[in-house]
XYZ file of C-alpha atoms in Angstrom:
342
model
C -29.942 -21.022 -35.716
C -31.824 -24.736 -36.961
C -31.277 -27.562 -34.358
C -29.436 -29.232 -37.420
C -27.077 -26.204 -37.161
C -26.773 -26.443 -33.547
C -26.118 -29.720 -33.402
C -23.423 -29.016 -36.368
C -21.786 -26.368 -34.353
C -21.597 -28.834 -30.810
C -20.232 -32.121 -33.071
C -16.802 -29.362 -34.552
C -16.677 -27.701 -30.926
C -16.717 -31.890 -29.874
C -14.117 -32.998 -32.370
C -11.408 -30.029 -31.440
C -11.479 -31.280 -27.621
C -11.370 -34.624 -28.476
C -9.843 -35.625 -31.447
C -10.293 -38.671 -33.321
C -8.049 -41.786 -32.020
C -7.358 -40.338 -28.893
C -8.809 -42.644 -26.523
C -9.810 -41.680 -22.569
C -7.073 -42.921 -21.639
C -3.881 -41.362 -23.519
C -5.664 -38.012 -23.019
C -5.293 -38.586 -19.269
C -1.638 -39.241 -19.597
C -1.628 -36.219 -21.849
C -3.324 -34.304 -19.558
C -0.960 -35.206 -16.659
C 2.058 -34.696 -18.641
C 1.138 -31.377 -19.292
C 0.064 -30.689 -15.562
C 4.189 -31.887 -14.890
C 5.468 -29.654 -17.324
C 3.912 -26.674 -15.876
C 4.807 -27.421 -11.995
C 8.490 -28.424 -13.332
C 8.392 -25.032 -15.498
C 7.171 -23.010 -11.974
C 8.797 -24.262 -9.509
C 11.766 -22.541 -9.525
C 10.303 -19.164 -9.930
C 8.310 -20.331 -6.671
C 11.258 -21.802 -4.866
C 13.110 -18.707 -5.207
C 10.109 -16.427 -4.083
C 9.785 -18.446 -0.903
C 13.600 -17.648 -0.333
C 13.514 -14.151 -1.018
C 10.278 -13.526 0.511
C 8.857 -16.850 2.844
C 12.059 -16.807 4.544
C 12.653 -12.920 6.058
C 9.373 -13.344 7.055
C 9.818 -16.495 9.115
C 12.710 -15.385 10.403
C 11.468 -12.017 11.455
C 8.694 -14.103 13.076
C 10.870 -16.013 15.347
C 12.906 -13.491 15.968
C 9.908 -11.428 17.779
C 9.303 -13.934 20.621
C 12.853 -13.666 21.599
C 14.548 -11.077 23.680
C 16.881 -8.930 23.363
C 18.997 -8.392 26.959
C 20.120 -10.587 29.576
C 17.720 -11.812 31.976
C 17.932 -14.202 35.090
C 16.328 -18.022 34.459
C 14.443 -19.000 37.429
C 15.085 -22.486 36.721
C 18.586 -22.337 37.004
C 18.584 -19.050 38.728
C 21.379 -17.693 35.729
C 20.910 -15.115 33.227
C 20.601 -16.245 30.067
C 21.896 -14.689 26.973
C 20.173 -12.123 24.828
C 18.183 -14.562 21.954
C 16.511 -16.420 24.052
C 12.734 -17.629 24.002
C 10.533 -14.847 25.520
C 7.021 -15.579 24.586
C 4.960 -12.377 24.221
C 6.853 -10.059 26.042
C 7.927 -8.207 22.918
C 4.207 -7.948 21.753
C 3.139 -7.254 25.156
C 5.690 -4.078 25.397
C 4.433 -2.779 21.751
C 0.454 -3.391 22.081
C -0.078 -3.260 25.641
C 2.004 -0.399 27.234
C 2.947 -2.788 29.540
C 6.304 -3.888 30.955
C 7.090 -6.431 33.769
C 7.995 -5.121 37.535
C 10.368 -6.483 39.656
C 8.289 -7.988 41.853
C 7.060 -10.195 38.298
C 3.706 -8.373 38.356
C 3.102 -7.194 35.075
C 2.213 -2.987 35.621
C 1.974 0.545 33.456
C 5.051 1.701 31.937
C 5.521 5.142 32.297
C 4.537 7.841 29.593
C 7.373 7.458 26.573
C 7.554 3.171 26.642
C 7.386 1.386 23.406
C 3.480 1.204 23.514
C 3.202 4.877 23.599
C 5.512 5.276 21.002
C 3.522 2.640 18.745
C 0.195 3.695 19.461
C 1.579 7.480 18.626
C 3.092 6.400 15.328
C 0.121 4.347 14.254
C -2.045 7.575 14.855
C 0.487 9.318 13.065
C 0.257 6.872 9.818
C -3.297 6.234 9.641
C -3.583 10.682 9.735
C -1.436 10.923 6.688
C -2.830 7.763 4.805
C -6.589 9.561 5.329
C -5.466 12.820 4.454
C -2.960 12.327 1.733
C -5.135 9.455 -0.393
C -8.340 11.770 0.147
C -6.429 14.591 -1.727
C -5.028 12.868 -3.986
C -7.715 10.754 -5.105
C -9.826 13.996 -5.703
C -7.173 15.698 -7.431
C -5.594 12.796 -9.472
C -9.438 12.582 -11.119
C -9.308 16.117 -12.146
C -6.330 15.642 -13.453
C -7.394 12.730 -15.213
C -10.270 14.126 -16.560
C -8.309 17.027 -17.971
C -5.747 14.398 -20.079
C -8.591 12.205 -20.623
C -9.839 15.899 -23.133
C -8.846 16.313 -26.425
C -7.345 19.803 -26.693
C -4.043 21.445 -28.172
C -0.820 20.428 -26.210
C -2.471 17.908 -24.572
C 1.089 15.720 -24.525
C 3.165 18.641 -23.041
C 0.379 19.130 -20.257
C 0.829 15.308 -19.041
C 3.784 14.948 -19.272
C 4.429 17.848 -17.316
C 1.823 16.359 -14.616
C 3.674 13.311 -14.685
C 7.098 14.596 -13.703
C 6.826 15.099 -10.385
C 5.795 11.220 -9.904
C 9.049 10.588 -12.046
C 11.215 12.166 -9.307
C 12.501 10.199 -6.374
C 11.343 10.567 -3.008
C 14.674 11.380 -1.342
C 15.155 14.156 -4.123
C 11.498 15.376 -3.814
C 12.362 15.303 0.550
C 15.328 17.681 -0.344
C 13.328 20.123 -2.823
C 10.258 20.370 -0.374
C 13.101 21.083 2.394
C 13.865 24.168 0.105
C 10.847 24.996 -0.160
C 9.774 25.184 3.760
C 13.252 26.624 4.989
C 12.883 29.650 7.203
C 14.838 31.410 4.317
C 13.472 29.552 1.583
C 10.811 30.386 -1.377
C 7.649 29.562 0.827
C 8.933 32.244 3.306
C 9.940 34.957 0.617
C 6.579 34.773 -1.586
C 4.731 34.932 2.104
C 6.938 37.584 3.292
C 7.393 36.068 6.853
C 10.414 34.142 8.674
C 8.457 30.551 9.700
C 9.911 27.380 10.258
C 7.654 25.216 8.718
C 8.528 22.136 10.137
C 9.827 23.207 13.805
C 6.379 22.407 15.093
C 3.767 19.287 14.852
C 0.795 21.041 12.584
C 3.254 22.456 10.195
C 5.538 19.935 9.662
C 2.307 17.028 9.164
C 0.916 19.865 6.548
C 4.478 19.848 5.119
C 4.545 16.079 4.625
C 1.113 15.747 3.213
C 1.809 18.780 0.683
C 4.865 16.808 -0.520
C 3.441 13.951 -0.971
C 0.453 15.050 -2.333
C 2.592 17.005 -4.828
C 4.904 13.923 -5.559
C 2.117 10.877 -5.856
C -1.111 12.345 -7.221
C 0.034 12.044 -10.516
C -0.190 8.162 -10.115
C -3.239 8.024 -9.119
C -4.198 10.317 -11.837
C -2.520 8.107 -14.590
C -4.027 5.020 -13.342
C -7.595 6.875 -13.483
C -6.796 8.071 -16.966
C -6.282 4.203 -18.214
C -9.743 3.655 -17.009
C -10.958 6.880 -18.593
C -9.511 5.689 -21.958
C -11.900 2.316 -21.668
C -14.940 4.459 -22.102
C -16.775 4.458 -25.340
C -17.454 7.876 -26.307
C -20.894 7.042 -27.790
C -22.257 6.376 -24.264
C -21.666 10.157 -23.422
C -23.209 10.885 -26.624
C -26.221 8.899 -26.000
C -26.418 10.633 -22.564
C -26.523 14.100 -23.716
C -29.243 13.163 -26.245
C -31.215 11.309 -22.934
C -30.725 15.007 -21.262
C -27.953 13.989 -19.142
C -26.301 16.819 -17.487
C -22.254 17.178 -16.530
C -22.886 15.703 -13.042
C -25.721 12.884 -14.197
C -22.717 11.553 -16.785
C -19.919 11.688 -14.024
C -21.803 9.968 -11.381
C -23.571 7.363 -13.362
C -21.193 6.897 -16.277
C -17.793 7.508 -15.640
C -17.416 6.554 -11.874
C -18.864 3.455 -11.737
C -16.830 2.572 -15.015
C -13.948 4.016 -14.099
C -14.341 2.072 -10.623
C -11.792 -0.827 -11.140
C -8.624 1.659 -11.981
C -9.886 3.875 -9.309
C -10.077 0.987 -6.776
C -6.442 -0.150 -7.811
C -5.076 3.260 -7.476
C -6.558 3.826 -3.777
C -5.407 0.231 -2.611
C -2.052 0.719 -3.672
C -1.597 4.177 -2.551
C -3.629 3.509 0.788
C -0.616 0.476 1.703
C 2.512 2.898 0.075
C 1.699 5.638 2.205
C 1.121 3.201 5.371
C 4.520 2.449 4.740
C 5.533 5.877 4.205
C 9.082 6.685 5.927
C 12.246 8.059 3.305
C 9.627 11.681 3.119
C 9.120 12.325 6.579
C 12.394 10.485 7.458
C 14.641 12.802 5.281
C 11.694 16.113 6.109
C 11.375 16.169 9.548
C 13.295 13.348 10.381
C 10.488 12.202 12.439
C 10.264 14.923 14.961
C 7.425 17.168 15.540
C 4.897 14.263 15.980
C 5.959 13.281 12.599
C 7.266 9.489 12.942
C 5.520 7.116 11.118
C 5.755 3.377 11.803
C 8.676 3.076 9.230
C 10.634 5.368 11.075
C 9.724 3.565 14.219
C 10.484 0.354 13.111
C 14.555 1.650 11.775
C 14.968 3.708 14.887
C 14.092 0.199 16.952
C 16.228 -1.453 15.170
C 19.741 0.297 16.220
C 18.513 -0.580 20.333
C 16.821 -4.019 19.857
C 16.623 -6.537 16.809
C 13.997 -8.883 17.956
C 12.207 -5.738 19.403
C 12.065 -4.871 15.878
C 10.792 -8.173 14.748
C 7.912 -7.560 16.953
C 6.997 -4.790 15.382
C 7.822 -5.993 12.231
C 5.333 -8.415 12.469
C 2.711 -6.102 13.997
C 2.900 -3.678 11.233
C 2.979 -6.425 8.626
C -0.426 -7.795 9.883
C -1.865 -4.198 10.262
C -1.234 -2.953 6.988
C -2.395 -6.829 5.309
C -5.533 -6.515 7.357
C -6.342 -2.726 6.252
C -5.739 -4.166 2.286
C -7.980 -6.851 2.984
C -10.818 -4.629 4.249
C -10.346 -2.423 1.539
C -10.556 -4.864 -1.338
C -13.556 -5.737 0.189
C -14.742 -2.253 0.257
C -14.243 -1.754 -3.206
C -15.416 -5.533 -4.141
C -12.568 -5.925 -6.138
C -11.906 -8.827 -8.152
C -8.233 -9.080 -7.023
C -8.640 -12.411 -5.067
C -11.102 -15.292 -5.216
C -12.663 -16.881 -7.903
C -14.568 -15.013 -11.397
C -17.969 -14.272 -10.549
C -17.430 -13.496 -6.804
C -16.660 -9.518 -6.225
C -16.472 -6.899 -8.940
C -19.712 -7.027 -9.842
């Protein structure tokens, strides 16, 4: 392009941002009319979020420094009512497996306090988050790379990988209960008389088959969306480079297919962290099978502001975990364009 067509091109791009008789001023108070018209048009839609959301989580927040029994005031030497102020105590019975004495020395619960109990469930979570996202991330591509094929009844074959995701969890707890019954189809293809989930390695291998079986098919759907975003002339100019089947996988469709991929681990990784109707309805949590979910409802029938605690604690667990892994993946998801997803 001539300088005379440049200069063309920047006097039109010139005149569409500022038009002719528009002075500095009026576009200001354009400007600033416009900026009012958006707040006024989003501020209820944020008003009500910070209701619905802000608010349980304040609450729940307040709630956790207070107690939930009767205990004796030293100032005025009378025992004041359960909801009042406690501090840390709450946090200190959950994180510290630590209680208070009577002598007000603060000493080791025994084995079975709330600590141990939190500690055991966060084990518990963090085991089936590894396992369960590993498998299904490996076999969700597979899967993916299968629909992403063209062959002959390629629609009946995802659809019928997508069904089980289309069933709900309590449904999918029932069916797998079938399934792992001492008299139920496991046992009679096997031949033997097991109860699956009557003891801790079975039952976790129960959960993680069910929900393997139940959620891979979203990851493999959000992996085929990706898949779908590839041009098939890059594979074509990779064959003719020499490119075998693993040289085009690993340098052309993982690292493109690294933003759906990302997505589908993040929000997998923080659903199965708070993973509790398929173990709940399974196992019912027994058999070293209670996640922090499960913890957090069965808290909540002996102490409310217990459960806050918790609450709270699991909230900023499972927020910190996302954060680290958005920064794994440096995904664009927060911050401004040109920082992460590079």
């Amino acid at each position: 392009m001539t300088l005379a067509g440049q200069a063309a091109e920047a006097a039109e791009v010139a005149s569409v941002q500022n038009p002719p008789g528009i002075t500095g001023k009026r576009r200001n108070k354009i400007k600033t009319g416009e900026s009012r018209l958006a707040f006024m048009l989003v501020a209820p839609t944020v008003a009500l979020l910070g209701l619905i959301v802000g608010y349980p989580i304040v609450k729940a927040v307040y709630n956790s420094f207070l107690s939930d029994t009767q205990k004796i005031n030293p100032t005025t030497g009378r025992f004041d009512p359960a909801g009042a102020w406690t501090g840390l105590t709450n946090y200190k019975h959950w994180l510290l497996q630590q209680c208070p004495s009577g002598a007000g020395k603060v000493v080791s619960c025994p084995t079975g306090n709330l600590g141990a109990e939190f500690w055991n469930s966060i084990s518990v979570t963090v085991g089936f988050t590894v396992v369960t996202v590993i498998l299904e991330t490996v076999i969700g591509m597979g899967f993916a790379l299968m629909m992403n094929r063209a062959f002959k009844g390629r629609a009946l074959v995802r659809a019928a990988i997508l069904i089980p995701w289309a069933i709900p969890t309590a449904v999918t707890a029932k069916l797998w209960a079938v399934v792992f019954d001492p008299e139920g189809i496991l046992n009679k293809l096997l031949g033997t008389h097991f109860a699956w989930t009557s003891s801790q390695w079975p039952a976790r291998a129960a959960i993680v088959i069910a929900d393997v079986w139940k959620t891979t098919p979203f990851i493999a759907l959000l992996i085929l969306a990706g898949l779908q975003g590839i041009s098939a002339d890059i594979y074509e100019s990779a064959k003719v480079d020499g490119a075998n089947g693993w040289q085009r996988f690993s340098r052309i469709t993982l690292p493109l297919v690294k933003p759906a991929l990302a997505v589908a681990v993040i929000f997998r990784t923080l659903d199965v962290l708070r993973m509790y109707d398929l173990p709940a309805i399974l196992t019912g949590g027994a058999n070293g099978t209670s996640t922090v979910s499960i913890l957090v409802v069965k808290q909540l029938h002996s102490g409310v502001y217990s459960a806050s605690a918790l609450s709270t604690v699991t909230f900023v667990f499972i927020f910190a975990i996302a954060l680290g892994m958005v920064r794994l993946f440096n995904a664009n998801i927060v911050g401004s364009p040109g920082k992460g997803g590079k």
